[in-house]
PDB file of C-alpha atoms in Angstrom:
ATOM      1  CA  MET B   1     -19.870  19.971 -47.070  1.00 44.00           C
ATOM      2  CA  PRO B   2     -18.626  16.522 -47.855  1.00 54.00           C
ATOM      3  CA  ASN B   3     -15.489  16.972 -45.392  1.00 67.00           C
ATOM      4  CA  GLU B   4     -18.197  17.642 -42.699  1.00 71.00           C
ATOM      5  CA  LEU B   5     -19.952  14.203 -43.613  1.00 70.00           C
ATOM      6  CA  PHE B   6     -16.483  12.497 -43.542  1.00 66.00           C
ATOM      7  CA  SER B   7     -15.654  13.835 -40.348  1.00 74.00           C
ATOM      8  CA  LEU B   8     -18.975  12.841 -38.640  1.00 77.00           C
ATOM      9  CA  LEU B   9     -18.609   9.312 -40.165  1.00 78.00           C
ATOM     10  CA  VAL B  10     -15.595   8.881 -37.932  1.00 78.00           C
ATOM     11  CA  LEU B  11     -16.334  11.300 -35.213  1.00 84.00           C
ATOM     12  CA  VAL B  12     -19.717   9.647 -34.161  1.00 88.00           C
ATOM     13  CA  PRO B  13     -18.195   6.252 -33.657  1.00 91.00           C
ATOM     14  CA  LEU B  14     -15.362   7.061 -32.129  1.00 91.00           C
ATOM     15  CA  LEU B  15     -17.511   9.229 -29.627  1.00 92.00           C
ATOM     16  CA  LEU B  16     -19.588   6.485 -29.142  1.00 95.00           C
ATOM     17  CA  VAL B  17     -16.633   4.240 -27.878  1.00 96.00           C
ATOM     18  CA  LEU B  18     -14.985   6.804 -26.030  1.00 96.00           C
ATOM     19  CA  ALA B  19     -18.372   7.268 -23.929  1.00 96.00           C
ATOM     20  CA  TRP B  20     -17.797   3.427 -23.188  1.00 96.00           C
ATOM     21  CA  VAL B  21     -14.502   3.645 -21.963  1.00 96.00           C
ATOM     22  CA  VAL B  22     -15.395   6.579 -19.894  1.00 95.00           C
ATOM     23  CA  ARG B  23     -18.284   4.311 -18.299  1.00 94.00           C
ATOM     24  CA  GLU B  24     -16.432   1.685 -18.217  1.00 94.00           C
ATOM     25  CA  ASP B  25     -13.042   3.252 -16.343  1.00 92.00           C
ATOM     26  CA  LEU B  26     -15.608   5.097 -13.867  1.00 88.00           C
ATOM     27  CA  ARG B  27     -17.522   1.831 -12.988  1.00 87.00           C
ATOM     28  CA  ALA B  28     -14.748  -0.695 -12.835  1.00 88.00           C
ATOM     29  CA  ARG B  29     -11.203   1.377 -13.804  1.00 89.00           C
ATOM     30  CA  ARG B  30     -11.009  -0.826 -16.589  1.00 92.00           C
ATOM     31  CA  ILE B  31     -10.349   0.084 -20.238  1.00 95.00           C
ATOM     32  CA  PRO B  32     -12.306  -2.896 -22.239  1.00 96.00           C
ATOM     33  CA  ASN B  33      -9.548  -4.010 -24.849  1.00 96.00           C
ATOM     34  CA  PRO B  34     -12.579  -4.057 -27.665  1.00 97.00           C
ATOM     35  CA  ALA B  35     -12.912  -0.564 -27.205  1.00 97.00           C
ATOM     36  CA  VAL B  36      -9.071  -0.202 -28.075  1.00 96.00           C
ATOM     37  CA  LEU B  37      -9.065  -2.086 -31.050  1.00 96.00           C
ATOM     38  CA  ALA B  38     -12.389  -0.426 -32.306  1.00 96.00           C
ATOM     39  CA  ILE B  39     -10.408   3.223 -31.969  1.00 95.00           C
ATOM     40  CA  LEU B  40      -7.527   1.481 -33.955  1.00 93.00           C
ATOM     41  CA  ALA B  41     -10.050   0.462 -36.401  1.00 92.00           C
ATOM     42  CA  LEU B  42     -11.107   3.753 -36.892  1.00 89.00           C
ATOM     43  CA  TRP B  43      -7.545   5.067 -37.798  1.00 88.00           C
ATOM     44  CA  PRO B  44      -7.713   3.785 -41.579  1.00 87.00           C
ATOM     45  CA  ALA B  45     -11.141   5.436 -42.010  1.00 84.00           C
ATOM     46  CA  HIS B  46      -9.706   8.601 -40.410  1.00 79.00           C
ATOM     47  CA  LEU B  47      -6.631   8.514 -43.062  1.00 81.00           C
ATOM     48  CA  LEU B  48      -8.970   7.375 -46.418  1.00 79.00           C
ATOM     49  CA  LEU B  49     -11.667   9.831 -45.216  1.00 77.00           C
ATOM     50  CA  LEU B  50      -9.770  13.013 -43.825  1.00 73.00           C
ATOM     51  CA  GLY B  51      -6.417  12.494 -44.941  1.00 71.00           C
ATOM     52  CA  ARG B  52      -5.418  12.887 -41.379  1.00 72.00           C
ATOM     53  CA  PRO B  53      -2.654  12.496 -39.996  1.00 73.00           C
ATOM     54  CA  SER B  54      -0.654  13.171 -42.805  1.00 75.00           C
ATOM     55  CA  PRO B  55       1.980  11.844 -44.214  1.00 85.00           C
ATOM     56  CA  TRP B  56       0.393   8.407 -43.314  1.00 83.00           C
ATOM     57  CA  TRP B  57       3.139   6.920 -40.943  1.00 90.00           C
ATOM     58  CA  SER B  58       2.816   9.710 -38.581  1.00 90.00           C
ATOM     59  CA  GLY B  59       0.149   7.773 -36.868  1.00 90.00           C
ATOM     60  CA  PRO B  60       1.743   4.527 -36.682  1.00 93.00           C
ATOM     61  CA  SER B  61       5.124   6.343 -35.788  1.00 95.00           C
ATOM     62  CA  ALA B  62       2.982   8.420 -32.983  1.00 95.00           C
ATOM     63  CA  ALA B  63       1.238   5.247 -31.755  1.00 96.00           C
ATOM     64  CA  LEU B  64       4.424   3.430 -30.993  1.00 96.00           C
ATOM     65  CA  LEU B  65       6.087   6.157 -29.261  1.00 97.00           C
ATOM     66  CA  VAL B  66       3.216   6.610 -26.795  1.00 97.00           C
ATOM     67  CA  LEU B  67       3.195   2.602 -26.580  1.00 97.00           C
ATOM     68  CA  GLY B  68       6.656   2.675 -25.202  1.00 96.00           C
ATOM     69  CA  GLY B  69       6.468   5.383 -23.315  1.00 96.00           C
ATOM     70  CA  GLY B  70       3.486   4.359 -21.674  1.00 95.00           C
ATOM     71  CA  PHE B  71       5.040   0.773 -21.207  1.00 96.00           C
ATOM     72  CA  VAL B  72       7.598   2.285 -19.023  1.00 96.00           C
ATOM     73  CA  ALA B  73       5.072   4.245 -17.136  1.00 93.00           C
ATOM     74  CA  TRP B  74       3.262   1.141 -16.604  1.00 94.00           C
ATOM     75  CA  ARG B  75       6.315  -0.551 -15.364  1.00 95.00           C
ATOM     76  CA  LEU B  76       7.041   1.942 -12.980  1.00 95.00           C
ATOM     77  CA  GLY B  77       3.235   1.578 -12.004  1.00 90.00           C
ATOM     78  CA  LEU B  78       2.192   5.207 -12.888  1.00 88.00           C
ATOM     79  CA  LEU B  79      -0.162   4.133 -15.450  1.00 89.00           C
ATOM     80  CA  GLY B  80      -2.842   1.235 -15.888  1.00 92.00           C
ATOM     81  CA  ALA B  81      -2.023  -1.072 -19.286  1.00 94.00           C
ATOM     82  CA  GLY B  82      -5.736  -0.328 -20.320  1.00 95.00           C
ATOM     83  CA  ASP B  83      -4.665   3.705 -20.148  1.00 96.00           C
ATOM     84  CA  VAL B  84      -1.459   2.983 -22.220  1.00 97.00           C
ATOM     85  CA  LYS B  85      -3.296   1.216 -24.819  1.00 97.00           C
ATOM     86  CA  LEU B  86      -5.878   3.744 -25.081  1.00 97.00           C
ATOM     87  CA  ALA B  87      -3.691   6.616 -25.206  1.00 97.00           C
ATOM     88  CA  SER B  88      -1.448   4.710 -28.027  1.00 97.00           C
ATOM     89  CA  ALA B  89      -4.303   3.954 -30.078  1.00 96.00           C
ATOM     90  CA  LEU B  90      -5.731   7.351 -29.953  1.00 96.00           C
ATOM     91  CA  SER B  91      -2.240   8.644 -31.120  1.00 95.00           C
ATOM     92  CA  ALA B  92      -2.494   6.733 -34.013  1.00 93.00           C
ATOM     93  CA  SER B  93      -5.336   9.156 -35.556  1.00 90.00           C
ATOM     94  CA  VAL B  94      -3.381  12.254 -33.689  1.00 91.00           C
ATOM     95  CA  GLY B  95      -0.203  11.604 -35.475  1.00 91.00           C
ATOM     96  CA  LEU B  96       3.212  13.123 -34.451  1.00 93.00           C
ATOM     97  CA  GLU B  97       2.022  16.754 -35.754  1.00 91.00           C
ATOM     98  CA  GLY B  98      -0.755  16.848 -33.045  1.00 91.00           C
ATOM     99  CA  LEU B  99       1.218  14.528 -30.494  1.00 94.00           C
ATOM    100  CA  VAL B 100       2.436  16.895 -28.442  1.00 95.00           C
ATOM    101  CA  GLY B 101      -0.732  19.018 -27.724  1.00 94.00           C
ATOM    102  CA  PHE B 102      -2.774  15.570 -27.186  1.00 96.00           C
ATOM    103  CA  LEU B 103      -0.266  14.540 -24.332  1.00 96.00           C
ATOM    104  CA  LEU B 104      -0.371  17.777 -22.451  1.00 96.00           C
ATOM    105  CA  ALA B 105      -4.207  17.710 -22.900  1.00 96.00           C
ATOM    106  CA  THR B 106      -4.395  14.607 -21.086  1.00 96.00           C
ATOM    107  CA  GLY B 107      -1.792  15.552 -18.552  1.00 95.00           C
ATOM    108  CA  LEU B 108      -3.618  18.699 -17.782  1.00 96.00           C
ATOM    109  CA  LEU B 109      -7.102  17.067 -17.609  1.00 96.00           C
ATOM    110  CA  GLY B 110      -5.446  13.557 -15.706  1.00 94.00           C
ATOM    111  CA  GLY B 111      -4.101  16.267 -13.442  1.00 94.00           C
ATOM    112  CA  LEU B 112      -8.040  17.983 -12.717  1.00 95.00           C
ATOM    113  CA  LEU B 113      -9.390  14.778 -12.557  1.00 92.00           C
ATOM    114  CA  ALA B 114      -6.573  13.884  -9.674  1.00 90.00           C
ATOM    115  CA  LEU B 115      -7.791  16.757  -8.208  1.00 90.00           C
ATOM    116  CA  VAL B 116     -11.607  16.148  -8.488  1.00 85.00           C
ATOM    117  CA  VAL B 117     -10.875  12.567  -6.693  1.00 83.00           C
ATOM    118  CA  LEU B 118      -8.684  13.846  -4.045  1.00 83.00           C
ATOM    119  CA  PHE B 119     -11.509  16.239  -2.956  1.00 80.00           C
ATOM    120  CA  VAL B 120     -13.877  13.455  -2.999  1.00 75.00           C
ATOM    121  CA  GLU B 121     -11.827  10.888  -1.165  1.00 74.00           C
ATOM    122  CA  ARG B 122     -11.245  13.472   1.302  1.00 74.00           C
ATOM    123  CA  ALA B 123     -14.478  15.269   1.479  1.00 71.00           C
ATOM    124  CA  PHE B 124     -16.738  12.061   1.238  1.00 66.00           C
ATOM    125  CA  PRO B 125     -17.254  10.915   4.561  1.00 64.00           C
ATOM    126  CA  MET B 126     -18.090  14.826   6.063  1.00 66.00           C
ATOM    127  CA  LEU B 127     -20.472  15.655   3.065  1.00 63.00           C
ATOM    128  CA  ALA B 128     -22.047  12.486   3.567  1.00 60.00           C
ATOM    129  CA  PHE B 129     -22.470  12.105   7.063  1.00 60.00           C
ATOM    130  CA  SER B 130     -23.906  16.212   6.599  1.00 62.00           C
ATOM    131  CA  LEU B 131     -26.407  15.069   3.541  1.00 58.00           C
ATOM    132  CA  SER B 132     -27.442  12.080   5.406  1.00 59.00           C
ATOM    133  CA  ARG B 133     -28.948  14.127   8.000  1.00 61.00           C
ATOM    134  CA  PHE B 134     -30.891  15.268   5.296  1.00 62.00           C
ATOM    135  CA  GLY B 135     -31.646  12.295   3.468  1.00 58.00           C
ATOM    136  CA  GLY B 136     -29.615  13.138   0.564  1.00 54.00           C
ATOM    137  CA  GLY B 137     -26.515  10.812   1.627  1.00 54.00           C
ATOM    138  CA  ALA B 138     -27.567   8.088  -0.944  1.00 59.00           C
ATOM    139  CA  LEU B 139     -27.669  10.301  -3.938  1.00 57.00           C
ATOM    140  CA  PHE B 140     -24.257  11.840  -3.063  1.00 58.00           C
ATOM    141  CA  GLU B 141     -22.687   8.199  -2.976  1.00 60.00           C
ATOM    142  CA  ARG B 142     -23.879   7.669  -6.096  1.00 59.00           C
ATOM    143  CA  LEU B 143     -22.625  10.622  -7.461  1.00 57.00           C
ATOM    144  CA  CYS B 144     -19.403  10.134  -6.411  1.00 60.00           C
ATOM    145  CA  ARG B 145     -19.530   6.456  -7.067  1.00 58.00           C
ATOM    146  CA  GLY B 146     -17.227   6.667 -10.480  1.00 55.00           C
ATOM    147  CA  PHE B 147     -14.697   9.476  -8.892  1.00 57.00           C
ATOM    148  CA  GLY B 148     -14.215   8.342  -5.414  1.00 54.00           C
ATOM    149  CA  SER B 149     -12.537   4.793  -4.736  1.00 50.00           C
ATOM    150  CA  ALA B 150     -12.121   4.693  -0.908  1.00 47.00           C
ATOM    151  CA  ALA B 151     -15.836   6.306  -0.425  1.00 44.00           C
ATOM    152  CA  VAL B 152     -17.384   2.963  -2.021  1.00 46.00           C
ATOM    153  CA  GLY B 153     -14.350   0.227  -0.918  1.00 54.00           C
ATOM    154  CA  ARG B 154     -11.669   0.785  -3.597  1.00 56.00           C
ATOM    155  CA  ARG B 155      -8.479   1.524  -3.614  1.00 62.00           C
ATOM    156  CA  ALA B 156      -7.730   5.007  -4.359  1.00 67.00           C
ATOM    157  CA  SER B 157      -7.106   5.817  -8.295  1.00 81.00           C
ATOM    158  CA  VAL B 158      -7.678   7.924 -10.883  1.00 87.00           C
ATOM    159  CA  PRO B 159     -10.090   6.764 -13.985  1.00 90.00           C
ATOM    160  CA  TYR B 160      -7.115   8.252 -16.395  1.00 92.00           C
ATOM    161  CA  GLY B 161      -9.087   7.058 -19.109  1.00 95.00           C
ATOM    162  CA  VAL B 162     -11.336   9.358 -18.935  1.00 95.00           C
ATOM    163  CA  ALA B 163      -8.864  12.062 -19.158  1.00 96.00           C
ATOM    164  CA  ILE B 164      -7.057  10.315 -22.298  1.00 97.00           C
ATOM    165  CA  ALA B 165     -10.550   9.871 -24.095  1.00 96.00           C
ATOM    166  CA  ILE B 166     -11.424  13.437 -23.551  1.00 95.00           C
ATOM    167  CA  ALA B 167      -8.135  14.778 -25.094  1.00 96.00           C
ATOM    168  CA  GLY B 168      -8.451  12.268 -27.455  1.00 94.00           C
ATOM    169  CA  LEU B 169     -11.731  13.708 -28.792  1.00 91.00           C
ATOM    170  CA  LEU B 170     -10.216  16.954 -28.970  1.00 91.00           C
ATOM    171  CA  ALA B 171      -7.063  16.478 -30.324  1.00 90.00           C
ATOM    172  CA  ILE B 172      -8.882  14.265 -33.281  1.00 86.00           C
ATOM    173  CA  GLY B 173     -11.992  16.388 -33.710  1.00 78.00           C
ATOM    174  CA  GLY B 174     -11.967  19.301 -31.515  1.00 70.00           C
ATOM    175  CA  PRO B 175     -10.006  22.664 -30.740  1.00 63.00           C
ATOM    176  CA  LEU B 176      -7.161  20.871 -30.547  1.00 55.00           C
ATOM    177  CA  GLY B 177      -7.468  19.267 -34.037  1.00 55.00           C
ATOM    178  CA  MET B 178      -5.218  19.500 -37.248  1.00 47.00           C
ATOM    179  CA  PRO B 179      -7.137  21.705 -39.686  1.00 42.00           C
TER     180      PRO B 179
END
């Protein structure tokens, strides 16, 4: 029982912060720095209450590895700086043991998300026109606003923070999590 309580003390705040990250990434394609700092602030609680990741240096090591690799990806224009900071902060709680699973889940979810964005980008004009004839065009536009970019006047991009947040939650407290 105490272990489940300790898990909730860590996972509930993490879930709230990640929900904020997802909302902001869908809305503005930005990861708020205070959210990244909040995730980092949860790492000691994760370590003290749950004893994970173990050993203690596993978390900072994983975070530094992701930060280094993410810096290269950012310089190449493959990821945004906020995405790199978010993935690095979540890696601290995942640790070296869970890092591969976290990164694989992030890549798979990011690929699925890219397909959704591509569908919305390509299908939006046709579907919006068809739905407008039945009065549903405005509703469809609101539903697609977060995933589509060009459809609502933005440069095409994938809200990769969404994939990182879901993969982080799965790696820390879900099926990818450590026992």
